[in-house]
Amino acid sequence: MADVANARTSQNGSEPSTAELVQRATEQISRLVRDELTLARAELTQKGKHAGIGIGLFGGGGALAFFGLGALVATAILLLDLVLPAWAAALIVAVAAFLLAGILALVGKKQVSRAVPPVPSATVRSLRADVDTVTAAVKDRSRP
């Protein structure tokens, strides 16, 4: 309440001058920006903690899936061992795994090449259009 009364009158009891109003506005904007930055920092810290926990759990799940895949490969070799010699069963499963790995690598390479260079081209076009619009508006206003 004192801020409201202080905002209406200057130090000498009359209406505040323009300089005083500008100074108050500058102080309030500065305080507002600092408070918003503090809030953003706290929010990002909280989200970072959640992301770290999620990444750790995701990595643990990936490690367990890797061991499960190894057990599945061993099962395939043992199944083929019932009808073929063990070395042939292992060779067939290894060749199949390498073929699958090669296919996945080629598909992954194609996806990565689509992402390079990592420039948001649609956003850049939009920003250029905004700048052109503002520039044209300023030129139109400056003409008599």
Coordinates of N, CA, C and O in Angstrom, one line a residue:
M1 N 0.8 -1.2 0.0 CA 0.0 0.0 0.0 C 0.9 1.2 0.0 O 0.5 2.2 -0.6
A2 N 2.0 1.2 0.7 CA 2.9 2.3 0.7 C 3.5 2.6 -0.6 O 3.7 3.7 -1.0
D3 N 3.7 1.5 -1.4 CA 4.2 1.6 -2.8 C 3.3 2.4 -3.6 O 3.7 3.2 -4.5
V4 N 2.0 2.1 -3.5 CA 1.0 2.8 -4.3 C 0.9 4.3 -3.9 O 0.9 5.1 -4.8
A5 N 0.9 4.6 -2.7 CA 1.0 6.0 -2.2 C 2.2 6.7 -2.7 O 2.2 7.8 -3.1
N6 N 3.3 6.0 -2.6 CA 4.6 6.5 -3.0 C 4.7 6.7 -4.5 O 5.3 7.6 -5.0
A7 N 4.0 5.9 -5.3 CA 4.0 6.0 -6.7 C 3.2 7.2 -7.2 O 3.4 7.8 -8.2
R8 N 2.2 7.7 -6.3 CA 1.4 8.8 -6.7 C 2.0 10.1 -6.4 O 1.6 11.1 -7.0
T9 N 2.8 10.2 -5.4 CA 3.4 11.4 -5.0 C 4.9 11.3 -5.0 O 5.5 10.2 -4.8
S10 N 5.6 12.4 -5.2 CA 7.0 12.4 -5.2 C 7.6 12.7 -3.8 O 6.8 12.8 -2.9
Q11 N 8.9 12.8 -3.7 CA 9.5 13.0 -2.4 C 9.0 14.4 -1.8 O 9.0 14.5 -0.6
N12 N 8.7 15.4 -2.6 CA 8.2 16.6 -2.0 C 6.7 16.7 -1.8 O 6.2 17.8 -1.5
G13 N 6.0 15.6 -2.1 CA 4.5 15.6 -1.8 C 3.7 16.0 -3.0 O 2.5 15.9 -2.9
S14 N 4.3 16.3 -4.1 CA 3.5 16.7 -5.3 C 3.5 15.5 -6.3 O 4.0 14.4 -6.0
E15 N 2.9 15.7 -7.5 CA 2.9 14.6 -8.5 C 4.4 14.3 -8.8 O 5.2 15.1 -8.9
P16 N 4.6 13.0 -9.1 CA 6.0 12.6 -9.4 C 6.4 13.1 -10.8 O 5.6 13.2 -11.7
S17 N 7.7 13.4 -11.0 CA 8.2 13.9 -12.3 C 8.3 12.7 -13.2 O 8.3 11.6 -12.8
T18 N 8.5 13.0 -14.5 CA 8.7 12.0 -15.5 C 10.0 11.2 -15.2 O 10.0 10.0 -15.3
A19 N 11.0 11.9 -14.7 CA 12.3 11.2 -14.4 C 12.1 10.2 -13.3 O 12.6 9.1 -13.3
E20 N 11.3 10.6 -12.2 CA 11.0 9.7 -11.1 C 10.2 8.5 -11.6 O 10.5 7.4 -11.2
L21 N 9.2 8.7 -12.4 CA 8.4 7.6 -13.0 C 9.3 6.7 -13.8 O 9.1 5.5 -13.7
V22 N 10.1 7.2 -14.6 CA 11.0 6.4 -15.4 C 12.0 5.6 -14.5 O 12.2 4.4 -14.8
Q23 N 12.5 6.2 -13.5 CA 13.4 5.5 -12.6 C 12.7 4.4 -11.9 O 13.2 3.3 -11.8
R24 N 11.4 4.7 -11.4 CA 10.6 3.6 -10.7 C 10.3 2.4 -11.7 O 10.4 1.3 -11.3
A25 N 9.9 2.8 -12.9 CA 9.6 1.8 -13.9 C 10.9 0.9 -14.2 O 10.8 -0.3 -14.3
T26 N 12.0 1.6 -14.3 CA 13.3 0.8 -14.6 C 13.6 -0.1 -13.4 O 13.9 -1.3 -13.6
E27 N 13.4 0.4 -12.2 CA 13.7 -0.5 -11.0 C 12.7 -1.7 -11.0 O 13.1 -2.8 -10.7
Q28 N 11.4 -1.4 -11.2 CA 10.4 -2.5 -11.2 C 10.6 -3.5 -12.3 O 10.5 -4.7 -12.1
I29 N 11.0 -3.0 -13.5 CA 11.3 -3.9 -14.6 C 12.5 -4.8 -14.3 O 12.5 -6.0 -14.5
S30 N 13.5 -4.1 -13.7 CA 14.7 -4.9 -13.4 C 14.4 -5.9 -12.3 O 14.9 -7.1 -12.4
R31 N 13.6 -5.6 -11.3 CA 13.2 -6.6 -10.3 C 12.4 -7.7 -10.9 O 12.6 -8.9 -10.6
L32 N 11.5 -7.3 -11.8 CA 10.6 -8.3 -12.4 C 11.5 -9.3 -13.3 O 11.3 -10.5 -13.2
V33 N 12.4 -8.8 -14.0 CA 13.3 -9.7 -14.8 C 14.1 -10.6 -13.9 O 14.3 -11.8 -14.2
R34 N 14.7 -10.0 -12.8 CA 15.4 -10.9 -11.9 C 14.6 -12.0 -11.3 O 15.0 -13.1 -11.2
D35 N 13.3 -11.6 -10.9 CA 12.4 -12.6 -10.3 C 12.1 -13.7 -11.3 O 12.0 -14.9 -11.0
E36 N 11.8 -13.3 -12.6 CA 11.5 -14.2 -13.6 C 12.7 -15.2 -13.9 O 12.5 -16.4 -14.1
L37 N 13.9 -14.6 -13.9 CA 15.1 -15.5 -14.1 C 15.3 -16.4 -13.0 O 15.6 -17.6 -13.2
T38 N 15.0 -16.0 -11.8 CA 15.1 -16.9 -10.6 C 14.1 -18.0 -10.7 O 14.4 -19.2 -10.5
L39 N 12.9 -17.7 -11.1 CA 11.8 -18.7 -11.3 C 12.2 -19.7 -12.4 O 12.0 -20.9 -12.3
A40 N 12.7 -19.1 -13.5 CA 13.1 -20.0 -14.6 C 14.2 -20.9 -14.2 O 14.3 -22.1 -14.6
R41 N 15.2 -20.4 -13.5 CA 16.3 -21.2 -13.0 C 15.8 -22.4 -12.1 O 16.2 -23.5 -12.3
A42 N 14.9 -22.1 -11.2 CA 14.4 -23.1 -10.3 C 13.6 -24.1 -11.1 O 13.7 -25.3 -10.9
E43 N 12.8 -23.7 -12.1 CA 12.0 -24.6 -12.9 C 13.0 -25.5 -13.7 O 12.7 -26.7 -13.8
L44 N 14.0 -24.9 -14.3 CA 14.9 -25.7 -15.1 C 15.7 -26.7 -14.3 O 16.0 -27.8 -14.7
T45 N 16.0 -26.3 -13.0 CA 16.7 -27.2 -12.1 C 15.9 -28.4 -11.8 O 16.3 -29.6 -11.8
Q46 N 14.6 -28.2 -11.5 CA 13.7 -29.3 -11.2 C 13.5 -30.2 -12.4 O 13.5 -31.4 -12.3
K47 N 13.4 -29.6 -13.6 CA 13.2 -30.4 -14.8 C 14.5 -31.2 -15.1 O 14.4 -32.3 -15.6
G48 N 15.6 -30.6 -14.9 CA 16.9 -31.3 -15.1 C 17.0 -32.5 -14.2 O 17.6 -33.5 -14.6
K49 N 16.6 -32.4 -12.9 CA 16.6 -33.5 -12.0 C 15.7 -34.7 -12.6 O 16.2 -35.8 -12.6
H50 N 14.6 -34.3 -13.0 CA 13.7 -35.4 -13.5 C 14.3 -36.0 -14.8 O 14.2 -37.2 -15.0
A51 N 14.9 -35.1 -15.7 CA 15.5 -35.7 -16.9 C 16.6 -36.6 -16.5 O 16.8 -37.6 -17.2
G52 N 17.4 -36.2 -15.6 CA 18.6 -37.1 -15.2 C 18.1 -38.4 -14.7 O 18.7 -39.5 -15.0
I53 N 17.1 -38.4 -13.8 CA 16.6 -39.7 -13.3 C 16.0 -40.5 -14.5 O 16.2 -41.7 -14.6
G54 N 15.3 -39.9 -15.4 CA 14.7 -40.6 -16.5 C 15.7 -41.2 -17.4 O 15.6 -42.3 -17.9
I55 N 16.8 -40.4 -17.7 CA 17.9 -40.9 -18.5 C 18.6 -42.1 -17.9 O 18.9 -43.1 -18.5
G56 N 18.8 -42.0 -16.6 CA 19.4 -43.2 -15.9 C 18.5 -44.4 -15.9 O 19.1 -45.5 -16.2
L57 N 17.2 -44.2 -15.7 CA 16.3 -45.4 -15.8 C 16.3 -45.9 -17.2 O 16.3 -47.2 -17.5
F58 N 16.3 -45.0 -18.2 CA 16.3 -45.5 -19.6 C 17.5 -46.2 -20.0 O 17.5 -47.3 -20.6
G59 N 18.7 -45.8 -19.5 CA 19.9 -46.5 -19.7 C 19.9 -47.8 -19.0 O 20.4 -48.8 -19.6
G60 N 19.4 -47.9 -17.8 CA 19.3 -49.2 -17.2 C 18.4 -50.2 -17.9 O 18.7 -51.4 -18.1
G61 N 17.3 -49.7 -18.5 CA 16.4 -50.5 -19.3 C 17.1 -51.0 -20.6 O 17.0 -52.1 -21.0
G62 N 17.9 -50.1 -21.2 CA 18.7 -50.5 -22.4 C 19.7 -51.5 -22.1 O 19.9 -52.4 -22.9
A63 N 20.4 -51.4 -20.9 CA 21.4 -52.4 -20.6 C 20.7 -53.8 -20.4 O 21.2 -54.8 -20.9
L64 N 19.6 -53.8 -19.7 CA 18.9 -55.1 -19.5 C 18.4 -55.7 -20.8 O 18.4 -56.9 -21.1
A65 N 17.9 -54.8 -21.7 CA 17.5 -55.3 -23.1 C 18.7 -55.8 -23.8 O 18.5 -56.8 -24.6
F66 N 19.9 -55.2 -23.7 CA 21.1 -55.8 -24.3 C 21.4 -57.2 -23.9 O 21.7 -58.1 -24.7
F67 N 21.3 -57.4 -22.6 CA 21.6 -58.8 -22.0 C 20.5 -59.7 -22.5 O 20.7 -60.9 -22.8
G68 N 19.2 -59.3 -22.5 CA 18.1 -60.1 -23.0 C 18.3 -60.5 -24.5 O 18.1 -61.6 -24.9
L69 N 18.8 -59.6 -25.3 CA 19.1 -59.9 -26.7 C 20.2 -60.9 -26.8 O 20.2 -61.8 -27.6
G70 N 21.2 -60.8 -25.9 CA 22.3 -61.8 -25.9 C 21.8 -63.2 -25.6 O 22.2 -64.2 -26.2
A71 N 20.9 -63.2 -24.6 CA 20.3 -64.5 -24.2 C 19.4 -65.1 -25.4 O 19.4 -66.3 -25.6
L72 N 18.8 -64.2 -26.1 CA 18.0 -64.6 -27.3 C 18.9 -65.2 -28.4 O 18.5 -66.2 -29.0
V73 N 20.0 -64.5 -28.6 CA 21.0 -65.0 -29.6 C 21.5 -66.4 -29.2 O 21.6 -67.3 -30.0
A74 N 21.8 -66.6 -27.9 CA 22.3 -67.9 -27.4 C 21.2 -68.9 -27.6 O 21.5 -70.1 -28.0
T75 N 19.9 -68.5 -27.4 CA 18.8 -69.5 -27.6 C 18.7 -69.9 -29.0 O 18.5 -71.1 -29.3
A76 N 18.9 -68.9 -30.0 CA 18.8 -69.3 -31.4 C 19.9 -70.2 -31.8 O 19.7 -71.2 -32.5
I77 N 21.1 -70.0 -31.2 CA 22.2 -70.9 -31.5 C 21.9 -72.3 -31.0 O 22.2 -73.3 -31.7
L78 N 21.4 -72.4 -29.8 CA 21.1 -73.7 -29.2 C 20.0 -74.4 -29.9 O 20.1 -75.6 -30.1
L79 N 19.0 -73.7 -30.4 CA 18.0 -74.3 -31.2 C 18.5 -74.8 -32.5 O 18.2 -76.0 -32.9
L80 N 19.4 -74.1 -33.2 CA 20.0 -74.6 -34.5 C 20.9 -75.7 -34.2 O 21.2 -76.6 -35.1
D81 N 21.5 -75.8 -33.0 CA 22.4 -76.8 -32.6 C 21.7 -78.2 -32.6 O 22.4 -79.2 -32.7
L82 N 20.4 -78.2 -32.5 CA 19.7 -79.4 -32.5 C 19.7 -80.1 -33.9 O 19.6 -81.3 -34.0
V83 N 19.8 -79.3 -34.9 CA 19.8 -79.9 -36.3 C 21.1 -79.7 -37.0 O 21.3 -80.3 -38.1
L84 N 22.0 -78.9 -36.5 CA 23.3 -78.6 -37.2 C 24.4 -78.7 -36.1 O 24.2 -78.7 -34.9
P85 N 25.7 -78.8 -36.6 CA 26.8 -78.8 -35.6 C 26.8 -77.4 -34.9 O 26.3 -76.4 -35.5
A86 N 27.3 -77.3 -33.7 CA 27.3 -76.1 -32.9 C 28.0 -74.9 -33.7 O 27.5 -73.8 -33.7
W87 N 29.2 -75.2 -34.4 CA 29.9 -74.1 -35.0 C 29.0 -73.6 -36.2 O 29.0 -72.4 -36.4
A88 N 28.3 -74.4 -36.9 CA 27.5 -73.9 -38.0 C 26.3 -73.1 -37.5 O 25.9 -72.1 -38.1
A89 N 25.7 -73.5 -36.4 CA 24.6 -72.8 -35.8 C 25.1 -71.4 -35.3 O 24.4 -70.4 -35.6
A90 N 26.2 -71.3 -34.7 CA 26.8 -70.0 -34.3 C 27.1 -69.1 -35.5 O 26.9 -67.9 -35.4
L91 N 27.7 -69.7 -36.5 CA 28.0 -69.0 -37.7 C 26.8 -68.4 -38.4 O 26.7 -67.2 -38.8
I92 N 25.7 -69.2 -38.5 CA 24.5 -68.7 -39.1 C 23.9 -67.6 -38.3 O 23.5 -66.5 -38.9
V93 N 23.8 -67.7 -37.0 CA 23.3 -66.6 -36.2 C 24.1 -65.4 -36.2 O 23.6 -64.2 -36.3
A94 N 25.5 -65.5 -36.3 CA 26.4 -64.4 -36.4 C 26.2 -63.6 -37.7 O 26.1 -62.4 -37.7
V95 N 26.1 -64.4 -38.8 CA 25.9 -63.7 -40.1 C 24.5 -63.0 -40.1 O 24.4 -61.9 -40.6
A96 N 23.5 -63.6 -39.6 CA 22.2 -63.0 -39.5 C 22.3 -61.7 -38.7 O 21.7 -60.6 -39.1
A97 N 23.0 -61.7 -37.6 CA 23.1 -60.5 -36.7 C 23.9 -59.4 -37.5 O 23.5 -58.3 -37.4
F98 N 24.9 -59.8 -38.2 CA 25.7 -58.8 -38.9 C 24.9 -58.2 -40.1 O 24.9 -57.0 -40.3
L99 N 24.1 -59.0 -40.8 CA 23.2 -58.5 -41.8 C 22.2 -57.5 -41.2 O 22.0 -56.4 -41.8
L100 N 21.6 -57.8 -40.1 CA 20.6 -56.9 -39.5 C 21.3 -55.7 -39.0 O 20.7 -54.6 -39.2
A101 N 22.5 -55.8 -38.5 CA 23.2 -54.6 -38.0 C 23.5 -53.7 -39.2 O 23.4 -52.4 -39.1
G102 N 23.9 -54.3 -40.3 CA 24.2 -53.5 -41.5 C 23.0 -52.7 -42.0 O 23.1 -51.5 -42.4
I103 N 21.9 -53.4 -42.1 CA 20.6 -52.7 -42.5 C 20.3 -51.6 -41.6 O 19.9 -50.5 -42.0
L104 N 20.3 -51.8 -40.3 CA 20.0 -50.8 -39.3 C 21.0 -49.6 -39.4 O 20.6 -48.4 -39.3
A105 N 22.3 -49.9 -39.7 CA 23.3 -48.8 -39.8 C 22.9 -48.0 -41.0 O 23.1 -46.7 -41.0
L106 N 22.6 -48.6 -42.2 CA 22.2 -47.8 -43.4 C 21.0 -47.0 -43.2 O 21.0 -45.8 -43.6
V107 N 20.0 -47.5 -42.5 CA 18.8 -46.7 -42.2 C 19.1 -45.6 -41.3 O 18.6 -44.4 -41.5
G108 N 19.9 -45.8 -40.3 CA 20.3 -44.8 -39.3 C 21.1 -43.7 -40.0 O 20.9 -42.5 -39.8
K109 N 22.0 -44.1 -40.9 CA 22.8 -43.1 -41.7 C 21.9 -42.2 -42.5 O 22.1 -41.0 -42.6
K110 N 20.9 -42.8 -43.1 CA 20.0 -42.0 -43.9 C 19.2 -41.0 -43.1 O 19.1 -39.8 -43.4
Q111 N 18.8 -41.4 -41.9 CA 18.1 -40.5 -41.0 C 19.0 -39.4 -40.5 O 18.6 -38.2 -40.4
V112 N 20.3 -39.7 -40.2 CA 21.2 -38.6 -39.7 C 21.5 -37.6 -40.9 O 21.5 -36.4 -40.6
S113 N 21.6 -38.1 -42.1 CA 21.8 -37.2 -43.2 C 20.7 -36.2 -43.4 O 20.9 -35.1 -43.9
R114 N 19.5 -36.7 -43.0 CA 18.3 -35.8 -43.1 C 18.3 -34.7 -42.1 O 17.8 -33.6 -42.3
A115 N 19.0 -34.9 -41.0 CA 19.0 -33.9 -39.9 C 20.2 -32.9 -40.0 O 20.2 -32.0 -39.2
V116 N 21.1 -33.1 -40.9 CA 22.3 -32.3 -41.1 C 22.0 -31.3 -42.2 O 21.6 -31.7 -43.3
P117 N 22.3 -30.0 -42.1 CA 22.8 -29.3 -40.9 C 21.6 -29.1 -39.9 O 20.5 -28.9 -40.4
P118 N 21.9 -29.0 -38.7 CA 20.8 -28.9 -37.7 C 20.4 -27.4 -37.5 O 20.5 -26.8 -36.5
V119 N 19.8 -26.9 -38.6 CA 19.3 -25.5 -38.6 C 17.8 -25.6 -38.8 O 17.3 -26.3 -39.7
P120 N 17.1 -24.9 -37.9 CA 15.6 -24.9 -38.1 C 15.2 -24.0 -39.2 O 14.9 -22.8 -39.1
S121 N 15.2 -24.5 -40.4 CA 15.0 -23.7 -41.6 C 13.7 -23.0 -41.7 O 13.6 -21.9 -42.2
A122 N 12.6 -23.7 -41.2 CA 11.3 -23.1 -41.2 C 11.3 -21.9 -40.3 O 10.7 -20.8 -40.6
T123 N 11.9 -22.0 -39.1 CA 12.0 -20.9 -38.2 C 12.8 -19.7 -38.8 O 12.5 -18.5 -38.6
V124 N 13.9 -20.0 -39.4 CA 14.8 -19.0 -40.1 C 14.0 -18.3 -41.1 O 14.0 -17.0 -41.2
R125 N 13.2 -19.0 -42.0 CA 12.4 -18.3 -43.0 C 11.4 -17.4 -42.3 O 11.1 -16.3 -42.8
S126 N 10.7 -17.9 -41.3 CA 9.7 -17.1 -40.6 C 10.3 -15.8 -40.0 O 9.7 -14.8 -40.1
L127 N 11.5 -16.0 -39.4 CA 12.2 -14.8 -38.8 C 12.5 -13.8 -39.9 O 12.4 -12.6 -39.7
R128 N 13.0 -14.3 -41.0 CA 13.4 -13.4 -42.1 C 12.2 -12.6 -42.6 O 12.2 -11.4 -42.9
A129 N 11.0 -13.3 -42.7 CA 9.8 -12.7 -43.1 C 9.4 -11.6 -42.1 O 8.9 -10.5 -42.5
D130 N 9.5 -11.9 -40.8 CA 9.2 -10.9 -39.8 C 10.1 -9.7 -39.9 O 9.6 -8.5 -39.8
V131 N 11.4 -9.9 -40.1 CA 12.3 -8.8 -40.2 C 12.0 -8.0 -41.4 O 12.0 -6.7 -41.4
D132 N 11.6 -8.6 -42.5 CA 11.3 -7.9 -43.7 C 10.0 -7.1 -43.5 O 9.9 -5.9 -44.0
T133 N 9.0 -7.6 -42.8 CA 7.8 -6.9 -42.6 C 8.0 -5.7 -41.7 O 7.5 -4.6 -42.0
V134 N 8.8 -5.8 -40.6 CA 9.1 -4.7 -39.8 C 9.9 -3.6 -40.5 O 9.7 -2.4 -40.4
T135 N 10.9 -4.1 -41.3 CA 11.7 -3.1 -42.1 C 10.8 -2.3 -43.1 O 11.0 -1.1 -43.2
A136 N 9.9 -3.0 -43.7 CA 9.0 -2.4 -44.7 C 8.1 -1.4 -43.9 O 7.8 -0.3 -44.4
A137 N 7.6 -1.7 -42.8 CA 6.8 -0.9 -42.0 C 7.5 0.4 -41.5 O 7.0 1.5 -41.6
V138 N 8.8 0.2 -41.1 CA 9.6 1.4 -40.7 C 9.8 2.3 -41.9 O 9.7 3.5 -41.8
K139 N 10.1 1.7 -43.1 CA 10.3 2.6 -44.3 C 9.1 3.3 -44.6 O 9.1 4.5 -45.0
D140 N 7.9 2.7 -44.5 CA 6.6 3.3 -44.8 C 6.3 4.5 -43.9 O 5.8 5.5 -44.3
R141 N 6.7 4.3 -42.6 CA 6.4 5.3 -41.6 C 7.3 6.5 -41.8 O 7.0 7.7 -41.5
S142 N 8.5 6.3 -42.3 CA 9.5 7.4 -42.4 C 9.2 8.2 -43.7 O 9.7 9.3 -43.8
R143 N 8.4 7.7 -44.6 CA 8.1 8.5 -45.8 C 7.0 9.5 -45.4 O 6.1 9.2 -44.7
P144 N 7.2 10.8 -45.9 CA 6.2 11.8 -45.6 C 4.9 11.7 -46.3 O 4.6 11.1 -47.2

